[in-house]
Short mmCIF file of C-alpha atoms in Angstrom, two decimals:
data_model
loop_
_atom_site.label_atom_id
_atom_site.label_comp_id
_atom_site.label_asym_id
_atom_site.label_seq_id
_atom_site.Cartn_x
_atom_site.Cartn_y
_atom_site.Cartn_z
CA MET A 1 43.72 8.89 58.50
CA ILE A 2 45.46 5.51 57.03
CA THR A 3 48.04 3.60 59.08
CA ALA A 4 51.65 3.80 58.31
CA GLU A 5 51.89 0.46 56.76
CA GLU A 6 48.98 1.39 54.35
CA ALA A 7 50.64 4.81 53.62
CA LEU A 8 54.08 2.64 52.90
CA SER A 9 52.07 0.29 50.68
CA ARG A 10 50.51 3.12 48.72
CA LEU A 11 53.86 4.72 48.29
CA LYS A 12 55.22 1.39 46.77
CA GLU A 13 52.57 0.89 44.52
CA GLY A 14 52.97 4.51 43.27
CA ASN A 15 56.71 4.02 42.64
CA GLN A 16 55.97 0.70 40.61
CA ARG A 17 53.41 2.62 38.45
CA PHE A 18 55.96 5.55 37.85
CA TYR A 19 58.99 3.22 36.78
CA SER A 20 56.62 1.17 34.88
CA GLU A 21 55.51 4.32 32.99
CA ASP A 22 52.08 3.64 34.04
CA SER A 23 51.10 6.87 35.86
CA GLN A 24 47.59 7.41 37.33
CA HIS A 25 48.22 11.07 37.87
CA LYS A 26 48.94 12.18 34.33
CA SER A 27 47.77 15.74 35.06
CA MET A 28 48.15 17.40 38.35
CA SER A 29 46.33 20.55 37.58
CA SER A 30 42.79 19.29 37.91
CA GLU A 31 40.50 22.44 38.77
CA ARG A 32 38.07 20.48 40.79
CA ARG A 33 41.00 18.89 42.88
CA ARG A 34 42.44 22.06 43.47
CA GLN A 35 39.31 23.47 44.65
CA LEU A 36 38.62 20.32 46.83
CA LEU A 37 42.11 21.36 48.34
CA VAL A 38 41.48 25.25 48.96
CA ALA A 39 40.05 24.81 52.27
CA ASP A 40 42.26 21.94 53.81
CA GLN A 41 44.49 19.35 53.03
CA GLU A 42 45.02 15.55 54.37
CA PRO A 43 48.49 14.42 53.21
CA PHE A 44 48.98 10.81 54.02
CA ALA A 45 52.88 10.97 54.33
CA ILE A 46 55.77 13.26 54.77
CA ILE A 47 58.37 13.24 52.55
CA LEU A 48 61.88 14.76 53.42
CA GLY A 49 63.75 14.80 50.13
CA CYS A 50 66.50 16.30 48.58
CA SER A 51 66.27 19.51 46.52
CA ASP A 52 67.59 17.68 43.12
CA SER A 53 65.22 18.79 40.08
CA ARG A 54 65.55 14.82 39.14
CA VAL A 55 63.78 13.65 42.13
CA PRO A 56 60.13 15.24 42.60
CA ALA A 57 58.34 13.20 45.07
CA GLU A 58 54.84 13.41 43.79
CA ILE A 59 56.05 12.38 40.66
CA ILE A 60 58.37 9.18 41.29
CA PHE A 61 55.70 8.27 43.91
CA ASP A 62 52.85 8.97 41.49
CA GLN A 63 50.67 10.69 43.70
CA GLY A 64 48.26 13.91 43.32
CA LEU A 65 47.91 17.27 44.49
CA GLY A 66 47.17 17.19 48.60
CA ASP A 67 48.59 13.48 49.01
CA LEU A 68 52.21 14.39 50.24
CA PHE A 69 53.73 16.75 52.86
CA VAL A 70 57.02 17.36 51.06
CA ILE A 71 60.17 19.05 52.58
CA ARG A 72 63.06 19.36 50.02
CA VAL A 73 66.54 20.43 51.04
CA ALA A 74 70.09 19.74 49.34
CA GLY A 75 71.23 16.20 50.79
CA ASN A 76 67.92 15.44 52.72
CA ILE A 77 69.65 16.92 55.69
CA VAL A 78 67.81 17.56 59.26
CA ALA A 79 67.95 20.77 60.81
CA PRO A 80 65.50 22.32 63.15
CA SER A 81 63.51 23.88 60.39
CA GLN A 82 62.91 20.36 58.77
CA VAL A 83 61.97 18.84 62.19
CA GLY A 84 59.44 21.67 62.73
CA SER A 85 58.03 21.10 59.66
CA ILE A 86 57.51 17.39 60.11
CA GLU A 87 56.21 18.17 63.72
CA TYR A 88 53.51 20.37 62.00
CA ALA A 89 52.63 17.58 59.50
CA VAL A 90 51.96 15.27 61.94
CA GLU A 91 50.01 16.99 64.47
CA LYS A 92 48.13 19.10 62.10
CA PHE A 93 47.21 16.21 59.53
CA GLY A 94 47.80 13.27 61.43
CA ALA A 95 50.24 11.97 58.61
CA PRO A 96 51.73 8.70 60.06
CA LEU A 97 54.59 7.98 57.74
CA VAL A 98 57.79 9.88 57.18
CA ILE A 99 60.09 9.01 54.42
CA VAL A 100 63.77 10.36 54.41
CA LEU A 101 64.42 9.99 50.66
CA GLY A 102 67.94 9.85 49.51
CA HIS A 103 68.88 9.49 45.93
CA SER A 104 71.99 8.33 43.78
CA ASN A 105 74.40 10.51 42.84
CA CYS A 106 73.63 12.87 45.40
CA GLY A 107 75.53 16.34 44.59
CA ALA A 108 75.53 17.20 48.49
CA ILE A 109 77.12 13.88 49.11
CA GLN A 110 79.84 14.19 46.37
CA SER A 111 80.29 17.88 47.80
CA THR A 112 81.20 16.45 50.86
CA LEU A 113 83.17 13.75 49.57
CA ASP A 114 85.20 16.41 47.53
CA ALA A 115 85.69 18.27 51.13
CA LEU A 116 87.15 15.20 52.45
CA ALA A 117 89.46 14.78 49.84
CA GLY A 118 90.55 18.52 49.97
CA LYS A 119 89.44 18.92 46.35
CA THR A 120 86.79 21.68 47.10
CA ASP A 121 87.12 25.53 48.05
CA THR A 122 84.03 27.18 48.38
CA SER A 123 83.80 30.52 49.90
CA SER A 124 80.01 29.97 50.50
CA HIS A 125 79.09 29.66 54.30
CA ASN A 126 75.72 28.25 53.58
CA LEU A 127 76.91 25.64 51.24
CA ASN A 128 79.50 24.56 53.79
CA SER A 129 76.49 24.31 56.58
CA ILE A 130 75.18 21.62 54.53
CA VAL A 131 78.66 19.78 54.03
CA SER A 132 79.24 20.19 57.74
CA ARG A 133 75.97 18.15 58.46
CA ILE A 134 76.95 15.16 56.18
CA LYS A 135 80.64 15.26 56.79
CA PRO A 136 80.45 13.57 60.09
CA VAL A 137 78.20 10.55 58.78
CA ILE A 138 80.20 9.69 56.01
CA GLU A 139 84.05 10.49 56.99
CA THR A 140 84.24 7.00 58.69
CA LEU A 141 83.38 5.28 55.45
CA TYR A 142 86.03 7.63 53.69
CA GLU A 143 88.74 6.49 55.81
CA THR A 144 87.99 2.90 54.96
CA ASP A 145 89.05 0.70 51.54
CA LEU A 146 85.88 2.34 50.05
CA LYS A 147 87.82 5.43 49.31
CA HIS A 148 89.50 3.57 46.29
CA ASP A 149 86.13 2.73 44.74
CA TYR A 150 84.33 6.07 44.36
CA GLU A 151 81.07 4.20 43.14
CA GLN A 152 80.63 2.04 45.77
CA LEU A 153 81.61 4.84 48.47
CA MET A 154 79.13 7.10 47.06
CA LYS A 155 76.59 4.44 47.20
CA TYR A 156 77.02 3.73 51.07
CA SER A 157 77.40 7.45 51.75
CA VAL A 158 74.05 8.07 50.35
CA ARG A 159 72.45 5.32 52.22
CA ALA A 160 74.35 5.99 55.61
CA ASN A 161 73.26 9.83 55.07
CA VAL A 162 69.35 8.70 55.14
CA ARG A 163 69.94 6.32 57.92
CA ALA A 164 71.43 9.66 59.93
CA SER A 165 68.55 11.47 59.34
CA VAL A 166 65.84 8.87 59.97
CA THR A 167 67.80 8.47 63.48
CA HIS A 168 67.93 11.99 63.77
CA ILE A 169 64.01 12.67 63.01
CA ARG A 170 63.46 9.79 65.45
CA TYR A 171 65.08 11.05 68.24
CA SER A 172 65.64 14.79 68.18
CA SER A 173 62.18 15.68 68.98
CA PRO A 174 60.40 14.63 72.10
CA ILE A 175 57.07 15.18 70.22
CA LEU A 176 58.00 12.88 67.31
CA GLU A 177 59.96 10.12 69.34
CA ARG A 178 56.73 9.86 71.66
CA LEU A 179 54.88 9.13 68.43
CA VAL A 180 57.27 6.71 67.25
CA GLN A 181 57.29 4.85 70.42
CA GLN A 182 53.38 4.76 70.71
CA GLY A 183 53.54 3.24 67.11
CA LYS A 184 51.43 6.47 65.76
CA VAL A 185 54.10 7.75 63.21
CA ALA A 186 56.79 5.53 61.53
CA VAL A 187 60.04 6.61 59.92
CA VAL A 188 61.43 5.04 57.03
CA GLY A 189 64.61 5.53 54.86
CA ALA A 190 64.54 5.22 51.22
CA GLU A 191 66.63 5.84 48.04
CA TYR A 192 65.66 6.74 44.73
CA SER A 193 67.44 5.70 41.58
CA LEU A 194 67.91 8.20 38.78
CA ALA A 195 68.90 5.38 36.27
CA THR A 196 66.08 3.14 37.04
CA GLY A 197 63.06 5.32 38.59
CA GLU A 198 63.01 2.82 41.52
CA VAL A 199 62.90 3.33 45.20
CA THR A 200 64.65 0.92 47.36
CA PHE A 201 63.44 1.15 51.13
CA ILE A 202 66.70 0.86 53.04
CA ASP A 203 65.02 0.48 56.62
#
């Protein structure tokens, strides 16, 4: 297995190919590749990303079948099932890198900001469970002068949420905390721009 630094470099290069429209993985349906992956997989990185249809990790990082272990949930929040999935990928496949991937104009962040402003009234307990995980992370930002500049508030809220998820992954699991301390696993935050297609690494 490659190192975390090599994995990160591979993702950065892949994203550059993607937003430069120079993809190496124009088809992800190769029969030969599928057959090679029937018995096993060796993903080199784990991506915890948002469920947003505009942010498919394999495509924006220009990777193929079997390259990434992807976990998607609205708002890239961290709950026990996500932590367990990361632990599984780290222990089973030896993946050395975890990326928390947020993105611009995130709907889960928008819903949380609406809730803070008292503009939302949803009866969905399940949706509220997502908002309730994000709210403590961004409510201090909402109480600053940023509340008068929605674009900047959204930008900093997305990044604050990514950083909170990175911290949660690093320290909520004894398994992952030990591996991070030993330098065997790195957990890094990133933000995808819907407008440009570029990923900015923020941690």
